[in-house]
Coordinates of C-alpha atoms (C1' of nucleotides) in Angstrom, one line a residue:
Chain S
M17 CA 52.6 35.9 -57.3
T18 CA 52.7 33.0 -57.6
M19 CA 49.7 31.9 -58.3
P20 CA 50.4 31.9 -62.4
A21 CA 49.6 28.8 -64.9
P22 CA 53.3 27.1 -64.4
D23 CA 51.8 23.6 -64.5
T24 CA 50.5 23.9 -68.5
S25 CA 54.8 23.6 -68.9
R26 CA 55.1 21.2 -65.8
P27 CA 54.1 17.8 -66.7
S28 CA 51.6 16.2 -64.7
A29 CA 53.2 13.1 -64.4
I30 CA 56.2 14.9 -62.8
S31 CA 54.4 16.9 -60.5
V32 CA 52.6 13.5 -59.3
A33 CA 55.9 11.6 -59.0
D34 CA 56.8 14.5 -56.6
R35 CA 54.2 14.6 -54.5
L36 CA 54.3 10.8 -54.1
T37 CA 57.9 10.7 -53.6
Q38 CA 56.8 13.4 -50.7
H39 CA 53.9 11.2 -49.9
V40 CA 56.4 8.2 -49.7
L41 CA 59.4 9.4 -47.9
G42 CA 56.9 11.3 -45.5
T43 CA 54.1 8.8 -44.5
M44 CA 55.6 5.7 -45.6
T45 CA 58.2 3.3 -44.4
P46 CA 60.1 0.4 -45.9
G47 CA 58.0 -2.6 -47.3
M48 CA 54.6 -0.8 -47.5
R49 CA 52.4 -1.6 -50.2
L50 CA 52.0 0.8 -52.0
P51 CA 47.6 1.3 -53.4
S52 CA 47.2 0.5 -56.6
E53 CA 47.8 2.2 -60.1
A54 CA 44.1 2.6 -60.6
D55 CA 43.6 4.3 -56.7
L56 CA 46.1 6.1 -57.2
A57 CA 45.5 7.8 -60.4
E58 CA 41.7 8.5 -59.0
R59 CA 43.3 10.4 -55.6
Y60 CA 46.1 12.6 -57.6
G61 CA 43.3 13.4 -60.5
V62 CA 45.9 11.1 -63.5
S63 CA 45.4 8.6 -65.8
R64 CA 46.1 5.2 -65.3
V65 CA 49.1 6.1 -67.7
T66 CA 50.7 9.1 -66.1
M67 CA 50.0 7.6 -62.7
R68 CA 52.5 4.9 -63.9
E69 CA 54.9 6.9 -65.3
A70 CA 54.8 8.7 -62.1
V71 CA 56.1 5.0 -60.3
K72 CA 58.4 4.2 -63.0
M73 CA 60.0 7.7 -61.9
L74 CA 60.0 6.7 -58.3
A75 CA 61.3 3.1 -60.0
G76 CA 63.8 4.3 -61.4
R77 CA 65.1 6.7 -58.5
G78 CA 65.2 3.2 -56.4
L79 CA 61.9 4.2 -54.4
L80 CA 59.7 1.6 -55.1
D81 CA 60.0 -2.2 -55.7
V82 CA 57.4 -2.8 -58.7
A83 CA 56.3 -6.3 -60.2
R84 CA 53.8 -7.3 -62.1
G85 CA 51.1 -8.7 -60.1
R86 CA 51.2 -6.9 -57.6
R87 CA 51.6 -3.3 -55.5
A88 CA 54.1 -0.8 -55.3
I89 CA 56.1 -1.9 -52.4
V90 CA 58.3 1.3 -50.8
R91 CA 62.0 -0.1 -51.1
Q92 CA 64.8 -0.1 -48.0
P93 CA 67.4 2.8 -49.0
D94 CA 70.8 1.1 -50.0
G95 CA 73.5 2.0 -52.0
S96 CA 72.0 0.9 -55.2
V97 CA 71.1 4.3 -56.2
F98 CA 75.2 5.9 -55.8
A99 CA 76.4 2.7 -57.1
E100 CA 74.2 3.5 -60.4
F101 CA 75.7 6.8 -60.6
L102 CA 78.5 5.9 -59.8
T103 CA 78.6 3.5 -62.3
S104 CA 77.8 6.2 -64.7
L105 CA 80.5 8.6 -63.9
L106 CA 82.9 6.6 -64.5
R107 CA 81.4 5.5 -67.9
S108 CA 82.0 9.4 -68.8
D109 CA 85.1 9.9 -67.4
P110 CA 87.1 6.6 -66.1
K111 CA 90.0 9.3 -65.2
C112 CA 87.5 9.7 -62.1
L113 CA 88.9 6.1 -61.2
F114 CA 91.5 7.8 -58.8
D115 CA 89.2 10.4 -57.3
L116 CA 86.8 7.5 -56.4
I117 CA 89.9 5.4 -54.5
Q118 CA 91.1 8.4 -53.0
V119 CA 87.4 9.4 -52.1
R120 CA 87.2 5.8 -50.1
R121 CA 90.7 6.0 -49.0
S122 CA 89.2 8.9 -47.2
L123 CA 86.6 7.4 -46.1
E124 CA 88.3 3.9 -45.5
V125 CA 90.4 5.3 -43.1
Q126 CA 86.9 6.8 -40.7
S127 CA 85.3 3.8 -41.0
V128 CA 88.6 1.7 -39.8
T129 CA 89.5 4.9 -36.9
L130 CA 86.0 4.3 -35.6
A131 CA 84.9 0.1 -35.4
A132 CA 88.8 0.5 -34.2
R133 CA 86.5 2.6 -31.3
H134 CA 84.3 0.7 -31.2
A135 CA 83.0 -2.4 -32.4
S136 CA 80.4 -4.6 -31.6
R137 CA 81.5 -8.9 -31.3
A138 CA 79.3 -9.3 -34.4
G139 CA 81.2 -6.4 -36.8
I140 CA 84.1 -8.7 -35.8
M141 CA 83.1 -11.9 -37.0
A142 CA 81.6 -10.8 -39.6
A143 CA 84.8 -9.0 -40.8
E144 CA 86.4 -12.3 -39.9
A145 CA 84.7 -14.7 -42.0
A146 CA 85.4 -12.7 -44.3
L147 CA 88.7 -12.6 -43.9
D148 CA 88.8 -16.0 -43.9
R149 CA 86.4 -16.4 -46.9
M150 CA 89.4 -14.3 -48.1
R151 CA 92.0 -16.3 -47.6
A152 CA 90.6 -19.8 -48.8
A153 CA 89.7 -18.1 -52.1
A154 CA 93.5 -16.3 -52.2
E155 CA 94.3 -20.4 -51.3
A156 CA 92.3 -21.7 -53.9
G157 CA 93.7 -19.0 -56.5
R158 CA 96.9 -20.1 -56.0
S159 CA 96.5 -23.4 -55.7
G160 CA 95.6 -23.5 -59.8
A161 CA 93.2 -23.3 -62.1
D162 CA 90.1 -21.8 -60.2
P163 CA 89.0 -18.8 -62.2
A164 CA 86.3 -18.2 -59.9
A165 CA 88.8 -17.9 -57.2
Q166 CA 89.6 -13.9 -57.9
T167 CA 85.6 -13.2 -58.1
R168 CA 85.4 -14.7 -55.0
F169 CA 88.0 -13.0 -53.4
H170 CA 87.0 -9.9 -54.4
Q171 CA 83.6 -10.3 -52.8
A172 CA 84.9 -11.4 -50.2
D173 CA 87.9 -8.3 -49.9
A174 CA 84.0 -5.9 -50.3
D175 CA 82.2 -7.9 -47.7
F176 CA 84.8 -7.4 -44.9
H177 CA 84.8 -3.6 -45.9
E178 CA 81.6 -3.8 -45.3
A179 CA 81.9 -5.7 -41.9
L180 CA 83.8 -2.8 -40.7
A181 CA 82.0 0.7 -42.2
L182 CA 78.6 -1.9 -39.7
S183 CA 80.5 -2.3 -37.4
S184 CA 81.1 1.6 -37.4
G185 CA 78.1 2.1 -36.2
N186 CA 77.8 4.7 -39.3
R187 CA 74.6 3.6 -41.8
V188 CA 75.4 6.6 -44.4
L189 CA 79.4 5.1 -44.8
S190 CA 77.7 2.2 -44.9
Y191 CA 75.8 2.8 -48.1
L192 CA 78.7 4.4 -49.4
F193 CA 80.8 1.2 -49.3
E194 CA 77.5 -0.7 -50.8
G195 CA 77.6 2.1 -53.8
M196 CA 81.0 2.0 -54.1
A197 CA 82.3 -1.9 -54.4
L198 CA 80.4 -2.8 -57.1
P199 CA 81.5 0.3 -59.6
L200 CA 85.6 -0.3 -58.1
R201 CA 85.5 -3.6 -59.0
E202 CA 84.0 -2.8 -62.3
S203 CA 86.9 -0.5 -63.3
F204 CA 89.2 -3.1 -61.7
Y205 CA 88.2 -5.3 -64.5
A206 CA 88.1 -3.3 -67.1
S207 CA 91.1 -1.9 -66.2
H208 CA 93.3 -5.5 -66.1
R209 CA 90.4 -7.8 -68.5
G210 CA 92.4 -10.9 -69.1
Q211 CA 95.0 -10.1 -66.2
Q212 CA 95.5 -12.6 -63.7
L213 CA 96.4 -11.6 -60.2
R214 CA 99.5 -13.0 -59.2
G215 CA 98.5 -15.3 -55.6
L216 CA 101.1 -13.9 -54.5
S217 CA 99.6 -10.1 -54.6
L218 CA 96.3 -11.6 -52.4
A219 CA 98.5 -13.8 -49.8
D220 CA 99.7 -9.8 -49.2
S221 CA 96.3 -8.2 -48.7
V222 CA 95.1 -10.9 -46.4
T223 CA 98.2 -10.4 -44.4
A224 CA 97.2 -6.9 -44.8
H225 CA 93.8 -7.4 -43.8
A226 CA 94.1 -9.8 -40.9
H227 CA 96.4 -7.3 -39.2
I228 CA 94.0 -4.5 -40.2
L229 CA 91.6 -6.4 -38.2
A230 CA 94.2 -7.5 -35.6
C231 CA 94.1 -3.7 -35.0
V232 CA 90.2 -3.3 -34.8
S233 CA 90.2 -5.9 -32.0
S234 CA 92.9 -4.5 -29.8
G235 CA 91.5 -1.5 -30.3
D236 CA 95.0 0.2 -31.8
V237 CA 92.9 3.1 -33.6
K238 CA 96.3 4.5 -35.1
G239 CA 98.1 1.4 -36.0
A240 CA 94.4 0.2 -37.8
S241 CA 94.5 4.0 -39.9
D242 CA 97.7 3.4 -40.9
A243 CA 97.1 0.0 -42.2
M244 CA 94.1 0.6 -44.1
S245 CA 95.7 3.8 -46.1
K246 CA 99.1 1.9 -47.0
L247 CA 96.5 -0.9 -48.1
I248 CA 94.3 1.8 -50.1
D249 CA 98.0 2.9 -51.4
D250 CA 99.0 -0.1 -52.7
A251 CA 95.8 -0.4 -54.5
E252 CA 95.9 2.8 -55.9
R253 CA 99.4 2.2 -57.3
D254 CA 98.6 -0.9 -58.7
I255 CA 95.5 -0.5 -60.6
R256 CA 97.4 3.0 -61.7
A257 CA 100.2 0.1 -63.1
A258 CA 97.4 -1.1 -64.5
Y259 CA 96.1 2.3 -66.8
S260 CA 98.9 3.6 -67.4
P261 CA 101.0 1.5 -70.1
E262 CA 97.3 1.3 -71.6
S263 CA 96.0 5.6 -72.4
L264 CA 95.5 7.6 -70.4
D265 CA 98.1 10.5 -70.4
G266 CA 99.4 9.1 -73.2
G267 CA 98.7 11.6 -76.1
D268 CA 95.3 10.7 -77.6
G269 CA 93.9 11.9 -74.9
K270 CA 90.3 10.4 -76.1
G271 CA 89.9 7.9 -73.4
D272 CA 88.1 5.6 -76.0
R273 CA 89.9 2.2 -75.5
L274 CA 88.8 3.3 -72.0
R275 CA 85.2 3.7 -72.5
R276 CA 84.9 0.8 -74.9
S277 CA 86.4 -1.4 -72.2
A278 CA 84.2 -0.1 -69.9
A279 CA 81.2 -0.1 -71.1
S280 CA 81.7 -3.7 -72.0
V281 CA 82.3 -5.0 -68.2
A282 CA 79.8 -2.4 -66.8
S283 CA 76.5 -3.8 -67.0
S284 CA 76.0 -5.2 -63.7
A285 CA 76.0 -1.5 -62.3
A286 CA 72.0 -2.2 -61.6
D287 CA 72.8 -4.4 -58.7
G288 CA 70.4 -6.2 -57.5
R289 CA 66.8 -4.7 -57.8
S290 CA 67.4 -5.2 -62.0
D291 CA 69.3 -8.3 -62.0
G292 CA 68.3 -8.8 -65.6
A293 CA 70.7 -5.3 -66.6
L294 CA 73.3 -8.1 -67.7
S295 CA 71.3 -10.5 -70.1
N296 CA 70.8 -7.8 -72.3
T297 CA 72.7 -6.5 -74.5
A298 CA 73.2 -3.9 -76.9
S299 CA 70.4 -3.2 -78.9
P300 CA 70.2 -5.3 -81.5
T301 CA 67.9 -3.1 -83.8
L302 CA 70.1 -0.4 -83.0
S303 CA 73.9 -1.9 -84.2
A304 CA 71.5 -3.1 -87.5
N305 CA 70.3 0.5 -87.5
K306 CA 72.1 4.2 -88.1
R307 CA 73.8 5.5 -84.7
F308 CA 71.4 8.1 -83.2
P309 CA 71.8 12.2 -84.4
Chain J
M7 CA 64.0 -28.0 -69.5
T8 CA 65.4 -24.8 -68.8
M9 CA 62.9 -23.2 -71.3
P10 CA 64.6 -20.1 -72.6
A11 CA 61.0 -18.0 -70.9
P12 CA 62.4 -16.0 -68.7
D13 CA 61.6 -12.4 -70.4
T14 CA 57.7 -13.3 -69.7
S15 CA 58.2 -12.3 -66.2
R16 CA 60.2 -9.8 -67.4
P17 CA 58.4 -6.6 -67.4
S18 CA 59.7 -5.4 -71.2
A19 CA 59.3 -1.7 -70.2
I20 CA 62.2 -2.8 -67.4
S21 CA 64.1 -4.3 -70.4
V22 CA 64.0 -1.5 -72.6
A23 CA 65.3 0.8 -70.1
D24 CA 68.5 -1.7 -68.8
R25 CA 68.9 -1.9 -72.8
L26 CA 68.0 2.5 -73.3
T27 CA 70.5 2.4 -69.8
Q28 CA 73.5 0.8 -71.7
H29 CA 73.5 2.9 -75.0
V30 CA 73.2 6.1 -73.6
L31 CA 76.2 5.8 -70.8
G32 CA 77.7 3.5 -73.7
T33 CA 77.8 5.7 -76.6
M34 CA 76.3 8.6 -76.2
T35 CA 77.8 11.8 -74.3
P36 CA 75.9 14.3 -72.5
G37 CA 74.7 17.2 -74.3
M38 CA 73.1 14.1 -76.9
R39 CA 69.8 14.5 -77.7
L40 CA 67.5 11.2 -77.9
P41 CA 65.9 10.1 -81.0
S42 CA 61.5 10.7 -80.5
E43 CA 60.0 8.0 -78.4
A44 CA 58.7 6.8 -81.5
D45 CA 61.8 6.2 -83.0
L46 CA 62.7 5.1 -79.5
A47 CA 59.5 2.7 -79.2
E48 CA 60.2 1.1 -82.9
R49 CA 63.7 0.0 -82.6
Y50 CA 63.2 -1.6 -79.7
G51 CA 59.7 -3.0 -80.8
V52 CA 57.6 -2.2 -78.0
S53 CA 55.1 0.9 -78.1
R54 CA 54.9 4.3 -77.1
V55 CA 53.2 3.6 -73.5
T56 CA 55.6 1.3 -72.5
M57 CA 58.2 3.4 -74.8
R58 CA 57.3 6.1 -72.4
E59 CA 57.8 4.7 -69.6
A60 CA 61.2 3.4 -69.6
V61 CA 62.7 6.7 -70.7
K62 CA 60.6 8.4 -67.2
M63 CA 62.5 5.3 -65.4
L64 CA 65.8 6.8 -66.8
A65 CA 64.6 10.3 -65.9
G66 CA 63.8 9.4 -62.4
R67 CA 67.6 7.9 -61.9
G68 CA 68.9 11.2 -63.2
L69 CA 70.4 10.3 -66.7
L70 CA 68.1 12.4 -69.2
D71 CA 66.2 15.2 -69.2
V72 CA 63.2 15.7 -70.8
A73 CA 60.9 18.6 -71.7
R74 CA 57.4 18.5 -73.6
G75 CA 58.3 19.0 -77.1
R76 CA 61.5 18.8 -77.1
R77 CA 63.3 15.5 -77.7
A78 CA 65.7 13.9 -74.2
I79 CA 68.6 14.8 -73.6
V80 CA 71.0 13.1 -71.9
R81 CA 72.0 14.4 -68.8
Q82 CA 75.4 15.5 -67.0
P83 CA 76.7 14.0 -63.8
D84 CA 75.8 15.9 -60.9
G85 CA 75.5 15.3 -57.4
S86 CA 71.3 15.7 -57.6
V87 CA 71.0 11.9 -57.8
F88 CA 73.4 11.7 -54.6
A89 CA 71.3 14.7 -53.0
E90 CA 67.8 12.8 -52.9
F91 CA 69.4 9.6 -51.8
L92 CA 70.2 11.4 -48.5
T93 CA 67.2 13.2 -48.3
S94 CA 66.0 9.9 -47.9
L95 CA 67.4 8.3 -46.0
L96 CA 67.6 11.4 -43.8
R97 CA 64.1 11.3 -43.8
S98 CA 63.9 7.8 -43.5
D99 CA 66.2 8.1 -40.2
P100 CA 67.1 11.4 -39.5
K101 CA 69.5 10.8 -36.9
C102 CA 71.8 9.3 -40.0
L103 CA 72.7 13.5 -40.1
F104 CA 75.0 13.3 -37.6
D105 CA 77.1 9.7 -39.6
L106 CA 76.6 12.2 -42.3
I107 CA 78.5 14.9 -40.7
Q108 CA 81.1 12.2 -40.4
V109 CA 81.6 10.9 -43.5
R110 CA 81.5 14.9 -44.0
R111 CA 84.4 16.0 -42.1
S112 CA 86.8 13.3 -43.7
L113 CA 85.7 14.4 -46.9
E114 CA 86.4 18.1 -45.9
V115 CA 90.1 17.5 -44.6
Q116 CA 90.4 15.1 -47.5
S117 CA 89.4 18.5 -50.3
V118 CA 91.3 21.0 -47.9
T119 CA 94.0 18.5 -48.1
L120 CA 94.1 18.0 -51.6
A121 CA 93.8 21.2 -52.3
A122 CA 96.7 22.2 -49.9
R123 CA 98.6 20.2 -52.3
H124 CA 98.5 20.9 -55.5
A125 CA 95.7 24.5 -55.9
S126 CA 95.3 26.2 -58.8
R127 CA 95.2 29.9 -58.8
A128 CA 91.7 30.0 -59.8
G129 CA 90.1 27.8 -57.6
I130 CA 91.5 29.9 -55.0
M131 CA 90.1 33.6 -56.3
A132 CA 86.5 31.4 -56.8
A133 CA 87.0 30.6 -53.0
E134 CA 88.2 33.7 -51.5
A135 CA 85.1 35.4 -54.0
A136 CA 83.1 33.2 -52.1
L137 CA 84.3 34.3 -49.0
D138 CA 84.1 37.8 -49.9
R139 CA 80.3 36.5 -50.1
M140 CA 80.6 35.3 -47.0
R141 CA 82.3 38.6 -45.0
A142 CA 79.6 40.5 -46.9
A143 CA 76.6 38.7 -46.3
A144 CA 77.7 38.3 -42.2
E145 CA 78.0 42.0 -42.2
A146 CA 74.9 42.8 -44.0
G147 CA 73.1 40.3 -41.8
R148 CA 74.9 41.8 -38.2
S149 CA 74.5 45.6 -39.0
G150 CA 70.3 45.1 -38.6
A151 CA 67.6 43.6 -40.5
D152 CA 68.8 41.5 -43.9
P153 CA 67.1 38.4 -43.7
A154 CA 68.3 37.4 -46.4
A155 CA 71.7 38.4 -45.3
Q156 CA 71.8 34.3 -44.1
T157 CA 70.3 32.9 -47.1
R158 CA 73.4 34.7 -48.7
F159 CA 75.6 33.5 -46.4
H160 CA 74.7 30.2 -46.6
Q161 CA 75.2 30.4 -50.5
A162 CA 78.5 31.4 -50.2
D163 CA 80.0 29.3 -47.6
A164 CA 78.1 26.0 -49.8
D165 CA 79.8 28.0 -52.8
F166 CA 83.6 27.8 -50.9
H167 CA 84.0 24.4 -50.4
E168 CA 82.8 23.4 -53.3
A169 CA 85.2 26.1 -54.3
L170 CA 87.7 24.1 -52.2
A171 CA 86.6 20.8 -54.1
L172 CA 87.5 22.2 -57.2
S173 CA 90.6 22.9 -56.6
S174 CA 91.4 19.6 -55.0
G175 CA 91.0 18.4 -58.5
N176 CA 88.8 15.0 -57.5
R177 CA 85.6 15.1 -59.3
V178 CA 83.8 12.9 -57.1
L179 CA 84.9 15.0 -54.0
S180 CA 83.3 17.9 -55.9
Y181 CA 79.9 16.1 -56.5
L182 CA 79.7 14.4 -53.4
F183 CA 79.5 17.9 -51.8
E184 CA 77.6 19.1 -54.1
G185 CA 74.7 16.6 -53.0
M186 CA 75.4 17.2 -49.1
A187 CA 74.8 20.0 -49.5
L188 CA 71.2 20.3 -50.1
P189 CA 70.1 17.6 -47.5
L190 CA 72.9 18.9 -44.9
R191 CA 70.8 22.3 -45.1
E192 CA 67.2 20.8 -45.3
S193 CA 67.9 19.1 -42.1
F194 CA 69.6 22.4 -40.2
Y195 CA 66.6 24.1 -41.4
A196 CA 64.7 21.2 -40.2
S197 CA 66.1 21.3 -36.2
H198 CA 66.1 25.3 -36.4
R199 CA 62.9 25.9 -38.3
G200 CA 62.9 30.0 -37.6
Q201 CA 65.7 29.9 -35.3
Q202 CA 67.7 32.9 -36.1
L203 CA 71.8 33.0 -36.4
R204 CA 73.9 35.4 -34.3
G205 CA 75.7 38.0 -36.3
L206 CA 78.6 37.1 -34.4
S207 CA 78.6 33.4 -35.5
L208 CA 79.2 34.9 -39.1
A209 CA 81.7 36.4 -38.3
D210 CA 83.7 33.6 -36.9
S211 CA 83.1 31.9 -39.0
V212 CA 84.2 33.8 -41.8
T213 CA 87.2 34.4 -39.5
A214 CA 88.1 30.5 -39.7
H215 CA 87.4 30.2 -43.1
A216 CA 89.8 32.5 -43.9
H217 CA 91.9 31.3 -41.8
I218 CA 91.3 27.4 -44.1
L219 CA 91.9 29.9 -46.9
A220 CA 95.1 31.4 -46.0
C221 CA 96.5 27.7 -44.7
V222 CA 95.2 26.0 -48.1
S223 CA 98.0 29.3 -50.2
S224 CA 100.6 28.5 -48.5
G225 CA 100.6 25.1 -48.7
D226 CA 100.7 24.5 -44.9
V227 CA 98.2 20.3 -45.6
K228 CA 98.3 20.5 -41.3
G229 CA 97.1 23.7 -40.8
A230 CA 94.5 23.1 -43.0
S231 CA 93.3 19.8 -42.8
D232 CA 93.4 20.9 -38.5
A233 CA 91.4 24.1 -38.8
M234 CA 89.4 22.5 -41.0
S235 CA 89.0 18.8 -39.1
K236 CA 87.4 21.8 -36.3
L237 CA 85.4 24.0 -38.2
I238 CA 83.2 20.2 -38.8
D239 CA 83.6 19.1 -35.2
D240 CA 82.2 22.7 -34.0
A241 CA 79.0 22.3 -36.8
E242 CA 78.7 18.9 -35.3
R243 CA 78.5 20.2 -32.1
D244 CA 76.3 22.8 -32.1
I245 CA 73.7 20.5 -34.6
R246 CA 74.0 18.2 -31.9
A247 CA 73.1 21.0 -29.0
A248 CA 70.8 22.0 -31.5
Y249 CA 69.2 18.5 -31.6
S250 CA 69.3 17.2 -28.2
P251 CA 66.7 19.7 -27.0
E252 CA 63.9 18.8 -29.3
S253 CA 63.8 15.6 -29.9
L254 CA 64.9 14.2 -26.7
D255 CA 63.8 14.8 -23.4
G256 CA 63.2 17.8 -22.3
G257 CA 65.9 20.8 -21.3
D258 CA 64.6 24.3 -22.4
G259 CA 67.0 25.0 -25.3
K260 CA 65.7 27.2 -26.6
G261 CA 67.8 30.3 -26.7
D262 CA 71.1 27.5 -27.7
R263 CA 74.2 29.7 -29.2
L264 CA 74.5 29.0 -32.5
R265 CA 77.9 29.4 -33.5
R266 CA 80.4 29.8 -36.2
S267 CA 79.7 26.4 -37.6
A268 CA 76.4 25.5 -37.4
A269 CA 76.3 28.5 -40.1
S270 CA 78.9 26.2 -42.0
V271 CA 77.2 23.1 -42.5
A272 CA 73.8 24.5 -43.8
S273 CA 75.4 25.0 -47.3
S274 CA 73.7 24.9 -50.4
A275 CA 74.0 24.8 -53.6
A276 CA 71.3 24.9 -56.2
D277 CA 71.2 21.5 -58.1
G278 CA 68.4 22.6 -60.4
R279 CA 66.9 19.3 -61.5
S280 CA 64.9 18.3 -58.5
D281 CA 64.4 22.2 -57.4
G282 CA 60.6 21.3 -57.2
A283 CA 61.0 17.8 -54.9
L284 CA 61.1 19.7 -52.3
S285 CA 58.6 22.5 -53.2
N286 CA 55.9 20.8 -53.2
T287 CA 54.2 20.3 -49.8
A288 CA 51.9 16.6 -49.0
S289 CA 49.4 15.8 -51.4
P290 CA 45.9 17.8 -50.8
T291 CA 44.3 15.0 -52.0
L292 CA 46.0 12.3 -50.3
S293 CA 45.5 14.6 -47.0
A294 CA 41.6 14.8 -47.4
N295 CA 41.5 11.1 -48.0
K296 CA 42.1 8.2 -46.0
R297 CA 45.5 7.4 -45.2
F298 CA 47.3 4.4 -47.2
P299 CA 46.8 0.8 -46.0
Chain N
dG11 C1' 68.7 38.7 -95.1
dT12 C1' 65.6 39.3 -91.0
dC13 C1' 62.0 38.5 -89.8
dA14 C1' 56.8 36.1 -88.7
dT15 C1' 54.0 32.6 -89.9
dA16 C1' 52.1 27.8 -90.5
dA17 C1' 53.4 23.2 -91.0
dA18 C1' 55.7 19.4 -88.9
dC19 C1' 57.3 17.1 -85.3
dT20 C1' 57.8 16.0 -80.4
dT21 C1' 55.8 14.9 -75.8
dG22 C1' 51.9 15.1 -72.6
dT23 C1' 47.3 12.6 -71.3
dA24 C1' 43.7 10.4 -71.8
dT25 C1' 40.7 6.1 -73.2
dT26 C1' 39.6 1.0 -74.2
dA27 C1' 40.9 -3.6 -74.3
dC28 C1' 43.0 -7.4 -73.3
dA29 C1' 47.3 -10.1 -71.5
dA30 C1' 49.6 -12.1 -67.6
dC31 C1' 50.9 -12.7 -63.2
dT32 C1' 49.3 -12.5 -58.0
dT33 C1' 46.7 -13.0 -54.1
dT34 C1' 42.2 -14.9 -52.3
dG35 C1' 38.7 -16.9 -50.9
dG36 C1' 35.7 -21.0 -51.1
dT37 C1' 35.4 -25.3 -52.3
dT38 C1' 37.0 -30.2 -52.4
dG39 C1' 38.9 -34.4 -50.8
dC40 C1' 40.9 -36.6 -47.1
Chain C
dG1 C1' 39.3 -30.6 -38.8
dC2 C1' 43.2 -29.6 -41.9
dA3 C1' 45.7 -30.0 -46.2
dA4 C1' 45.5 -29.3 -51.0
dC5 C1' 43.5 -27.6 -55.0
dC6 C1' 41.2 -24.3 -57.9
dA7 C1' 38.2 -20.3 -59.5
dA8 C1' 37.6 -15.8 -58.9
dA9 C1' 38.6 -11.4 -58.1
dG10 C1' 43.0 -8.2 -57.9
dT11 C1' 46.5 -5.7 -59.8
dT12 C1' 50.0 -4.5 -63.6
dG13 C1' 52.1 -5.0 -67.7
dT14 C1' 51.2 -3.7 -73.1
dA15 C1' 49.0 -1.9 -76.6
dA16 C1' 46.3 1.0 -79.8
dT17 C1' 44.7 5.1 -80.9
dA18 C1' 43.4 9.8 -80.0
dC19 C1' 43.8 14.9 -79.3
dA20 C1' 45.7 18.9 -76.6
dA21 C1' 51.0 21.7 -76.1
dG22 C1' 55.1 22.6 -76.3
dT23 C1' 59.0 23.2 -80.0
dT24 C1' 61.5 23.2 -83.8
dT25 C1' 61.8 23.8 -88.5
dA26 C1' 60.4 25.1 -92.8
dT27 C1' 58.8 28.5 -95.6
dG28 C1' 56.6 33.2 -97.0
dA29 C1' 57.0 38.5 -97.2
dC30 C1' 58.8 42.3 -96.3

DNA sequence: GTCATAAACTTGTATTACAACTTTGGTTGC
DNA sequence: GCAACCAAAGTTGTAATACAAGTTTATGAC
């Protein structure tokens, strides 16, 4: 008896969102444009308001790109959804950072292993280009006052690992790395707020990455995976060292300080799609009024 | 002049959604209830319609649980967002299934490795309980006509791997497994539509899982990881065999043997929130009308 | 004190109207 | 003929209002 009236308790906006999701996933491809809201509303037999809510749900899920004046277009899947999930997870429980690093090691090892087995010339060249950018940023950071050097370094670092993932030929791996890059970097900044990395460590990192790339190019699977494992281990140790004096198992156990620091930094989790996420700080209306219940 | 009027091109619903996201992630914890839409609309200085669209975006992203009559509550992060992403990815490119299996192997090995290193009594008992349910379902499936046995087996299988992930102490791993379970099972069923697993393969699967658990209990890290790696490898081979006659050229292949690990990959973990997303088939309205442009 | 009922509160949906932006088409000027 | 320009249509964004349908809370009877 599935016949009764479950639609009374099921808001039609949700139902329409599900049906639209099925349609988009089933019969449309990235880049295609949806019909107008008015059309969709008529087709699904709901008002434009309800239709807009359904479309907004899909947009929030990352399936659609909506903009004023233009009809919505189907988004290409990317790591941004995963990135947002990780960001919210790390905010609610900063200790998960180390869990994430563990997972990342596992995936990075998988990535270099596959890349060493069958890396294309293009992939290796992309990794080499990223490595060059890392080198340049490390130089700039060591020589003197270039506050943006560290950011450039991390960006190049992420590019390097994404190039490797691309070389692995595993698309899921690519999306995962793309999604992990930003949350990891934000957590990193949150732990080192204000702290500067030493130029030496950057140079060491460049050396380690170069070694990994050499192993990949020469097809040295074991060498590549071992080197990668060591690299991530070192990174974890650094981050753990930066965290431990701060709080964590210090005894209070609340972790509120970490939460605040994470919250202050991690506003750009929303990736490229919603670039304006950074511009808006906390609502003045909210801070002026009383807290939520 | 760089007139500061970029907010004209930025829909306030998006802006409000971002600000609300920051507030939820920054100052609220799962289970808390948001103010009413009217309150929020007033606080953010927008109409209720706009506020509702913002809330719907957060709901689509999995941050909020909305229901009629009740104020929205903050959701606990779980694997459902990841699951939806994988589902959309696998639909747009089914070949990614093998990429996903590769990733899964990596994570499963990581999971058993950590579990073997420091598994709690409770975690091992949970895995044992799941193994018992697997055994019971395999018996029921072998003895005769119990169509639900296979489903129960897959559920128990998924529970086993999730128990292992839980024993690993790595929350990210748990979420990832939770998110992978449903898409993998969906893809599995899509490739074997109607096909039944043999009772023998279920028994083999039970044996393999029992061996893994024994290694974990005794702290045999290498044994556990090797056994797990083999289990996933077999699963991949089975699924690949089941796919090739179907999507690729000829070969009868209808009687393909689906051995133990095929069953182990098809895991499930009732993700709760999005159960309706799968249940709804294509829109009747749409299929009745003309296709989208 | 417990239970039932009613009132208040809250979300869901529709309708209408208009503002702001994008695309498209034609028109003009060269 | 071709390019630039401009107007009109198309489309999304926002608001105000009204009511339906569910949930929570307060009230009152027992």
